[in-house]
Amino acid sequence: MKYNFDKAIDRCNTGSLKWDFCEKYLDADDVLPMWVADMDFQAPAPVIEAVKERAEHGVYGYAEESRSFYEAAAGWMERRHDWPVKTEWLQFCPGIVPAIHLLVQTFTRPGDQVIVQTPVYYPFFGAITTAGCHILNNPLKLENGHYSMDFDDLEKKAPQARMLILCSPHNPGGILWSREDLLQLGDICLKNDLLVISDEIHADLVLYRQKHWPFASLSEELAMNSITTVAPSKTFNLAGLQASYVITPNPDLAAAYRTALEKAAIARPNLFAIAASEAAYKYGEEWLDQLLAYLEETHRFVEEFIEKEIPKLGIIRAQASYLAWIDCRQLGFSPEGLKNFMLKEAGLGLNQGYIFGEGGEGFVRMNLGCPRALVARALEKLKRAVNSL
Ligand SMILES: Cc1ncc(COP(=O)(O)O)c(C=O)c1O
């Protein structure tokens, strides 16, 4: 089956956070919405069928994760990432953000320090502070358009911390960490008895046929000292159904997480989330491969456009996912000034870089998970605004 990612689908008035709530969250309602990280594409046909089948059944009683759901998820990890996970290592969660909140609350004590590597997915900060912990930053280094981890700084800070939240692949920037990066990070964490939460939600969206290395797959020791969070939500555009899961082969960590999930009373899954996720993992591969090819073309298009048409801006060459990380530092705006410029002059709803923490100032994140024609419109708006400065 050939999927058509150029097809425009109107999401207005569907309760879409990205399309219907710009006024509430961005304070602007006439912008092109290129912010919230979901895609404007329909899910794979087998997923739509599975959801329809549940919907038409008409009985929407309590659900439970079936064995076949876990088998489908485990099979996916082995097929796509060469990581033979056992089904009993997996536990459901309605979302990765709730899972990370629970994990921080479960495995730290108030006052502890938790390491993050900014600029990074900003809900990590809230998970740390609501648990009464402190954010300990190990900022990424940006040199010649490439991000890398600062291991010297990490060596210095690790002895003070209890946990590290890794983002792999990293959002923003779409950074793919190498096996060597992850082993070096893992080694520092083991030496300092730091538990690693490895958020791998973007793992399935690695571009150009490169390899994502699941952190826990690198060694037995790292597997026992980490909890991985993954989800079909980014991969297959199911975020509104709220399905994700955590993986750990460590029975003590797994049991503590289970207790936390039950205490928070969010262990029971959504009926549609289970049906959709299982279908996606079983039958979504063809769709995903076509999606990745489409996203690669879009990324190339955006990189070339910015290089040629808006030379005052820069772009980080993404290795994963559908989010462009655009360097606007040369424009010289303050964070508030850049936000206003993008909303009012360019007419674009973007994520502002400063919310991702230190190192994010002067950047914006543009969501490319939509038909290329929409991306082209956004770039034209950006070009007009920047070139008229
Ligand atoms: C790194 C990362 N983790 C988690 C999430 C969201 O996860 P969920 O919707 O399952 O809470 C996102 C969404 O953009 C993300 O980029």
PDB file of C-alpha atoms and ligand atoms in Angstrom, residues 37 94-98 100 121 124 167 169 171 199 201-202 231 233-234 239 243-244 323 365, ligand 1:
ATOM      1  CA  ALA A  37       4.918  17.582  18.534  1.00  0.00           C
ATOM      2  CA  PRO A  94      -0.840   6.434  29.669  1.00  0.00           C
ATOM      3  CA  GLY A  95       2.085   8.683  28.742  1.00  0.00           C
ATOM      4  CA  ILE A  96       5.800   9.108  29.023  1.00  0.00           C
ATOM      5  CA  VAL A  97       5.479  12.405  30.851  1.00  0.00           C
ATOM      6  CA  PRO A  98       3.362  10.775  33.611  1.00  0.00           C
ATOM      7  CA  ILE A 100       8.792  10.157  34.116  1.00  0.00           C
ATOM      8  CA  TYR A 121      12.395  18.337  26.325  1.00  0.00           C
ATOM      9  CA  PHE A 124      11.670  16.829  32.372  1.00  0.00           C
ATOM     10  CA  CYS A 167      16.812  11.838  25.947  1.00  0.00           C
ATOM     11  CA  PRO A 169      17.389  10.396  20.369  1.00  0.00           C
ATOM     12  CA  ASN A 171      14.749  16.415  21.460  1.00  0.00           C
ATOM     13  CA  ASP A 199      13.446   8.436  27.263  1.00  0.00           C
ATOM     14  CA  ILE A 201      10.154   8.047  22.484  1.00  0.00           C
ATOM     15  CA  HIS A 202      11.794   9.248  19.237  1.00  0.00           C
ATOM     16  CA  ALA A 231       5.759   4.683  22.995  1.00  0.00           C
ATOM     17  CA  SER A 233       2.548   7.664  20.056  1.00  0.00           C
ATOM     18  CA  LYS A 234       5.218   9.684  18.225  1.00  0.00           C
ATOM     19  CA  ALA A 239      -0.498  10.826  21.062  1.00  0.00           C
ATOM     20  CA  ALA A 243      -0.264   4.902  25.191  1.00  0.00           C
ATOM     21  CA  SER A 244       3.313   4.372  26.276  1.00  0.00           C
ATOM     22  CA  LEU A 323      11.270  18.595  14.525  1.00  0.00           C
ATOM     23  CA  ARG A 365      11.554  24.427  17.064  1.00  0.00           C
TER      24      ARG A 365
HETATM   25  C1  LIG B   1      11.429  13.377  24.549  1.00  0.00           C
HETATM   26  C2  LIG B   1       9.941  13.312  24.724  1.00  0.00           C
HETATM   27  N1  LIG B   1       9.420  12.582  25.726  1.00  0.00           N
HETATM   28  C3  LIG B   1       8.076  12.486  25.916  1.00  0.00           C
HETATM   29  C4  LIG B   1       7.190  13.144  25.085  1.00  0.00           C
HETATM   30  C5  LIG B   1       5.715  13.057  25.331  1.00  0.00           C
HETATM   31  O1  LIG B   1       5.341  11.831  25.782  1.00  0.00           O
HETATM   32  P1  LIG B   1       3.822  11.516  26.177  1.00  0.00           P
HETATM   33  O2  LIG B   1       2.937  12.213  25.206  1.00  0.00           O
HETATM   34  O3  LIG B   1       3.740  10.027  26.090  1.00  0.00           O
HETATM   35  O4  LIG B   1       3.639  12.006  27.572  1.00  0.00           O
HETATM   36  C6  LIG B   1       7.687  13.906  24.025  1.00  0.00           C
HETATM   37  C7  LIG B   1       6.769  14.648  23.138  1.00  0.00           C
HETATM   38  O5  LIG B   1       7.130  15.506  22.397  1.00  0.00           O
HETATM   39  C8  LIG B   1       9.103  13.987  23.832  1.00  0.00           C
HETATM   40  O6  LIG B   1       9.626  14.690  22.828  1.00  0.00           O
END
